[in-house]
């Protein structure tokens, strides 16, 4: 099957792209593997006219928005559960609630884990997209706009960023109107179900078991976990951090299982890299894509079928591009 995939890919000049959370068999055959920022940037500026994206829906959409002339297909239109927690209607409702609190102007930042319609809404209000790798830079830019920041959809990333800058954050719909009015960063109440699995108790367990162990986590983890970690970073930042450690340094990592499992395999039977959870933190939608799906997509592309092709409303895509381009310019 792998040879068939390679032949079809070459014949049709297809760039096969995979996020780090994909299954090993997909990562092994991909032309480009990375985190959401690297993939958006590199896949959209590649030479190939056709991109086959193994990841979740917003990632494929981002490539299509940034490079509208490319044809972008996905073996599975798998949707990130966090991205599904907000749409353009919920965005409008949130802005209405803020107006009813007397907050007429906000600077919106949307995490890239959101759909094109939400990115377009953010662009309409002059806001910008961020990923977990560039969120601090984007926040620094947003703070210069002298408005309250509306951060969506990931409340954890918003709260963690605010905490690291000494800013007051609240969650819309959870905290009181008075607290929202007094805050610097208003977070939408979305979250990643996978990164919610990591708990302070997991950190305590590993710290008790291995005296000098380090804890590295993704900023989608809850704030109380992030505050107790030794390192916080996006998927590629976690990879660089762990790869830079001495072979004997133990580390427990709080992010998706496939990525952690691939980091520093056991040597001479000694395991130094651990998954920071007793529950297997697998992203169900990332894990949906199989080699058979990749082959099916390539066969469809070869026979000229539009199978799971990303098609966007052109007005929405044009607006969303403004917020994504601004992010690339700032990062
Ligand atoms: P990265 O930006 O680190 O690739 O994260 C994307 C994501 O969905 C993490 O859950
Ligand atoms: Fe979405 Fe969480 Fe999966 Fe990342 S790990 S794609 S945020 S559901």
Coordinates of N, CA and C in Angstrom, one line a residue, residues 194-325:
X194 N -8.8 16.7 25.1 CA -7.6 15.9 25.3 C -6.7 16.5 26.4
X195 N -6.4 17.8 26.2 CA -5.5 18.4 27.2 C -6.1 18.7 28.6
X196 N -7.5 18.5 28.7 CA -8.2 18.6 30.0 C -7.8 17.4 30.8
X197 N -7.3 16.3 30.2 CA -7.0 15.1 30.9 C -5.8 15.2 31.9
X198 N -5.0 16.2 31.6 CA -3.8 16.3 32.5 C -4.1 17.1 33.8
X199 N -3.7 16.5 34.9 CA -4.1 17.0 36.2 C -2.9 17.3 37.0
X200 N -3.1 18.2 38.0 CA -2.0 18.5 39.0 C -1.6 17.2 39.7
X201 N -2.6 16.3 39.9 CA -2.2 15.0 40.6 C -1.2 14.2 39.8
X202 N -1.3 14.3 38.4 CA -0.4 13.5 37.6 C 1.0 14.1 37.8
X203 N 1.1 15.4 37.9 CA 2.4 16.0 38.1 C 3.0 15.6 39.5
X204 N 2.1 15.6 40.5 CA 2.5 15.2 41.8 C 3.0 13.7 41.8
X205 N 2.3 12.9 41.1 CA 2.6 11.5 41.0 C 4.0 11.3 40.5
X206 N 4.3 12.0 39.3 CA 5.6 11.8 38.7 C 6.7 12.4 39.5
X207 N 6.5 13.6 40.1 CA 7.5 14.3 41.0 C 7.8 13.4 42.2
X208 N 6.8 12.7 42.7 CA 7.1 11.9 43.9 C 7.9 10.6 43.5
X209 N 7.5 10.1 42.3 CA 8.2 8.8 41.9 C 9.6 9.0 41.4
X210 N 9.9 10.1 40.7 CA 11.2 10.4 40.1 C 11.6 11.8 40.6
X211 N 12.6 11.9 41.5 CA 12.9 13.1 42.2 C 13.2 14.3 41.2
X212 N 14.0 14.1 40.2 CA 14.5 15.2 39.3 C 13.7 15.3 38.0
X213 N 12.6 14.6 37.9 CA 11.9 14.6 36.6 C 11.4 16.0 36.2
X214 N 11.4 16.3 34.9 CA 10.9 17.6 34.4 C 9.5 17.4 33.9
X215 N 8.7 18.4 33.9 CA 7.3 18.3 33.4 C 7.2 19.3 32.2
X216 N 6.8 18.8 31.0 CA 6.6 19.7 29.9 C 5.2 19.6 29.4
X217 N 4.5 20.7 29.2 CA 3.1 20.6 28.8 C 2.7 21.6 27.7
X218 N 1.6 21.3 27.0 CA 1.1 22.2 25.9 C 0.2 23.3 26.6
X219 N 0.2 24.5 26.1 CA -0.6 25.6 26.8 C -2.1 25.4 26.7
X220 N -2.6 24.3 26.0 CA -4.0 24.0 26.1 C -4.4 23.3 27.4
X221 N -3.4 23.0 28.2 CA -3.7 22.3 29.5 C -4.2 23.4 30.5
X222 N -5.0 22.9 31.5 CA -5.6 23.8 32.5 C -4.5 24.7 33.2
X223 N -4.8 25.9 33.5 CA -3.9 26.8 34.2 C -3.1 26.2 35.4
X224 N -3.9 25.5 36.2 CA -3.2 25.0 37.4 C -2.1 23.9 37.1
X225 N -2.3 23.3 35.9 CA -1.3 22.3 35.5 C -0.1 23.1 34.9
X226 N -0.4 24.1 34.0 CA 0.7 24.9 33.4 C 1.5 25.6 34.5
X227 N 0.9 26.1 35.5 CA 1.7 26.8 36.6 C 2.7 25.8 37.3
X228 N 2.4 24.6 37.3 CA 3.3 23.6 38.0 C 4.3 23.0 37.0
X229 N 4.2 23.3 35.8 CA 5.1 22.7 34.8 C 6.5 23.4 34.7
X230 N 7.5 22.6 34.3 CA 8.8 23.3 34.1 C 9.0 23.9 32.7
X231 N 8.2 23.4 31.8 CA 8.2 23.9 30.4 C 6.9 23.9 29.8
X232 N 6.5 25.0 29.1 CA 5.2 25.1 28.4 C 5.5 25.5 27.0
X233 N 5.0 24.8 26.0 CA 5.2 25.1 24.6 C 4.3 24.4 23.6
X234 N 4.3 24.9 22.4 CA 3.5 24.2 21.3 C 4.2 22.8 21.1
X235 N 3.6 22.1 20.2 CA 4.1 20.7 19.9 C 5.5 20.8 19.5
X236 N 5.9 21.6 18.5 CA 7.3 21.6 18.0 C 8.2 22.2 19.1
X237 N 7.7 23.1 19.9 CA 8.6 23.6 21.0 C 8.8 22.5 22.1
X238 N 7.8 21.7 22.3 CA 8.0 20.5 23.2 C 9.0 19.6 22.7
X239 N 8.9 19.3 21.4 CA 9.9 18.4 20.7 C 11.3 18.9 20.9
X240 N 11.5 20.2 20.6 CA 12.9 20.7 20.7 C 13.4 20.7 22.1
X241 N 12.5 21.0 23.1 CA 12.8 20.9 24.5 C 13.3 19.5 24.9
X242 N 12.5 18.5 24.6 CA 12.8 17.2 25.0 C 14.1 16.7 24.3
X243 N 14.2 17.0 23.0 CA 15.4 16.5 22.2 C 16.7 17.2 22.8
X244 N 16.5 18.3 23.4 CA 17.7 19.0 23.9 C 18.1 18.5 25.3
X245 N 17.3 17.6 25.9 CA 17.7 17.1 27.3 C 18.8 16.1 27.2
X246 N 19.5 15.9 28.3 CA 20.5 14.8 28.4 C 19.7 13.5 28.3
X247 N 20.3 12.5 27.8 CA 19.7 11.1 27.6 C 19.1 10.6 29.0
X248 N 19.8 11.0 30.1 CA 19.4 10.4 31.4 C 18.3 11.3 32.1
X249 N 18.0 12.4 31.5 CA 17.0 13.3 32.2 C 15.6 12.8 31.9
X250 N 14.9 12.5 33.0 CA 13.5 12.0 32.9 C 12.6 13.2 32.6
X251 N 11.5 13.0 31.8 CA 10.6 14.1 31.5 C 9.2 13.4 31.3
X252 N 8.2 14.1 31.9 CA 6.8 13.6 31.6 C 6.1 14.7 30.8
X253 N 5.5 14.3 29.7 CA 5.0 15.3 28.8 C 3.4 15.3 28.7
X254 N 2.9 16.5 28.8 CA 1.4 16.6 28.7 C 0.9 17.1 27.4
X255 N 0.9 16.2 26.4 CA 0.2 16.6 25.2 C -0.2 15.2 24.5
X256 N -0.6 15.3 23.2 CA -1.3 14.1 22.6 C -0.4 12.9 22.6
X257 N -1.0 11.7 22.8 CA -0.2 10.5 22.9 C 0.7 10.2 21.8
X258 N 0.3 10.3 20.5 CA 1.1 9.9 19.4 C 2.4 10.6 19.4
X259 N 2.4 11.9 19.7 CA 3.6 12.7 19.7 C 4.5 12.3 20.8
X260 N 4.0 12.1 22.0 CA 4.8 11.8 23.2 C 5.4 10.4 23.0
X261 N 4.7 9.5 22.4 CA 5.1 8.1 22.3 C 6.3 8.0 21.3
X262 N 6.4 9.0 20.4 CA 7.4 9.0 19.4 C 8.7 9.6 19.9
X263 N 8.6 10.4 20.9 CA 9.8 11.2 21.5 C 10.7 10.2 22.2
X264 N 12.0 10.3 22.1 CA 13.0 9.5 22.9 C 12.5 8.1 23.3
X265 N 12.5 7.2 22.4 CA 12.1 5.8 22.7 C 13.0 5.2 23.8
X266 N 12.6 4.2 24.6 CA 13.4 3.6 25.6 C 14.8 3.2 25.1
X267 N 15.8 3.4 25.9 CA 17.2 2.9 25.5 C 17.6 1.8 26.5
X268 N 18.1 0.7 26.0 CA 18.6 -0.4 26.9 C 17.5 -0.7 27.9
X269 N 16.3 -0.7 27.6 CA 15.2 -1.0 28.5 C 14.9 0.1 29.5
X270 N 15.6 1.3 29.4 CA 15.3 2.4 30.4 C 14.5 3.4 29.7
X271 N 13.3 3.7 30.4 CA 12.4 4.7 29.8 C 12.6 6.0 30.5
X272 N 12.8 7.1 29.8 CA 13.0 8.4 30.4 C 12.0 9.4 30.0
X273 N 11.1 9.0 29.0 CA 10.0 9.9 28.6 C 8.7 9.3 28.9
X274 N 7.8 10.0 29.6 CA 6.5 9.5 30.0 C 5.4 10.3 29.6
X275 N 4.2 9.7 29.4 CA 3.0 10.4 29.1 C 2.4 10.9 30.5
X276 N 2.2 12.2 30.6 CA 1.8 12.8 31.9 C 0.3 12.5 32.2
X277 N -0.1 11.2 32.1 CA -1.5 11.0 32.4 C -1.7 9.5 32.5
X278 N -2.6 9.1 33.4 CA -2.9 7.6 33.5 C -3.9 7.2 32.5
X279 N -4.6 8.2 31.9 CA -5.5 7.9 30.8 C -4.8 8.2 29.5
X280 N -5.0 7.4 28.5 CA -4.2 7.6 27.2 C -4.8 8.9 26.5
X281 N -4.0 9.9 26.4 CA -4.5 11.2 25.9 C -4.5 11.2 24.3
X282 N -5.4 10.5 23.7 CA -5.4 10.4 22.3 C -6.5 11.4 21.7
X283 N -6.1 12.1 20.7 CA -7.1 13.0 20.1 C -7.9 12.1 19.1
X284 N -9.2 11.9 19.4 CA -9.9 10.9 18.6 C -10.0 11.3 17.1
X285 N -10.2 12.6 16.8 CA -10.3 13.0 15.4 C -9.0 12.9 14.7
X286 N -7.9 13.3 15.3 CA -6.6 13.2 14.7 C -6.3 11.7 14.4
X287 N -6.8 10.8 15.2 CA -6.5 9.4 15.0 C -7.4 8.7 14.0
X288 N -8.3 9.4 13.5 CA -9.3 8.8 12.5 C -8.6 8.5 11.2
X289 N -7.6 9.3 10.8 CA -7.0 9.1 9.4 C -6.1 7.8 9.4
X290 N -6.4 7.0 8.4 CA -5.6 5.7 8.2 C -4.9 5.8 6.9
X291 N -4.0 4.8 6.7 CA -3.3 4.7 5.4 C -4.3 4.4 4.3
X292 N -5.3 3.6 4.6 CA -6.3 3.3 3.6 C -7.0 4.6 3.1
X293 N -7.3 5.5 4.1 CA -8.0 6.8 3.7 C -7.1 7.6 2.8
X294 N -5.7 7.6 3.1 CA -4.8 8.3 2.3 C -4.8 7.8 0.9
X295 N -4.8 6.4 0.8 CA -4.8 5.8 -0.6 C -6.1 6.1 -1.3
X296 N -7.2 6.0 -0.6 CA -8.5 6.3 -1.2 C -8.5 7.8 -1.8
X297 N -8.0 8.7 -1.0 CA -8.0 10.1 -1.4 C -7.1 10.2 -2.7
X298 N -5.9 9.6 -2.7 CA -5.0 9.7 -3.8 C -5.7 9.1 -5.1
X299 N -6.4 8.0 -4.9 CA -7.1 7.4 -6.0 C -8.1 8.3 -6.6
X300 N -8.9 9.0 -5.7 CA -9.9 9.9 -6.1 C -9.3 11.1 -6.9
X301 N -8.1 11.6 -6.3 CA -7.5 12.7 -7.0 C -7.0 12.3 -8.4
X302 N -6.5 11.0 -8.5 CA -6.0 10.5 -9.7 C -7.1 10.4 -10.8
X303 N -8.3 10.0 -10.3 CA -9.4 9.9 -11.3 C -10.2 11.2 -11.4
X304 N -9.7 12.3 -10.8 CA -10.3 13.6 -11.1 C -11.6 13.8 -10.2
X305 N -11.8 13.0 -9.1 CA -12.9 13.2 -8.3 C -12.6 14.3 -7.2
X306 N -13.7 15.1 -6.8 CA -13.5 16.0 -5.8 C -13.9 15.4 -4.4
X307 N -13.0 14.6 -3.9 CA -13.4 13.8 -2.7 C -12.8 14.5 -1.4
X308 N -13.7 14.9 -0.5 CA -13.3 15.6 0.7 C -12.4 16.8 0.3
X309 N -12.8 17.6 -0.7 CA -12.0 18.8 -1.0 C -12.5 19.9 -0.2
X310 N -11.5 20.8 0.3 CA -11.9 22.0 1.1 C -12.4 23.1 0.1
X311 N -13.7 23.4 0.2 CA -14.2 24.5 -0.6 C -14.8 25.5 0.4
X312 N -14.4 26.8 0.2 CA -14.8 27.8 1.1 C -15.5 28.9 0.4
X313 N -16.5 29.6 1.1 CA -17.1 30.7 0.5 C -16.0 31.8 0.3
X314 N -16.0 32.4 -0.9 CA -14.8 33.3 -1.2 C -14.8 34.5 -0.4
X315 N -16.0 35.1 0.0 CA -16.0 36.3 0.9 C -15.4 36.0 2.2
X316 N -15.9 34.8 2.8 CA -15.4 34.4 4.1 C -13.9 34.1 4.0
X317 N -13.4 33.4 3.0 CA -12.0 33.1 2.9 C -11.1 34.4 2.8
X318 N -11.6 35.3 2.0 CA -10.9 36.6 1.8 C -10.7 37.3 3.1
X319 N -11.8 37.4 3.9 CA -11.7 38.0 5.2 C -10.8 37.2 6.2
X320 N -11.0 35.9 6.2 CA -10.2 35.1 7.1 C -8.7 35.2 6.8
X321 N -8.4 35.4 5.5 CA -7.0 35.5 5.1 C -6.3 36.8 5.7
X322 N -7.1 37.8 5.9 CA -6.6 39.1 6.5 C -6.0 38.8 7.9
X323 N -6.8 38.0 8.7 CA -6.4 37.7 10.1 C -5.3 36.7 10.1
X324 N -5.3 35.8 9.1 CA -4.2 34.8 9.1 C -2.9 35.4 8.6
X325 N -3.0 36.3 7.6 CA -1.8 37.0 7.0 C -1.2 37.9 8.1

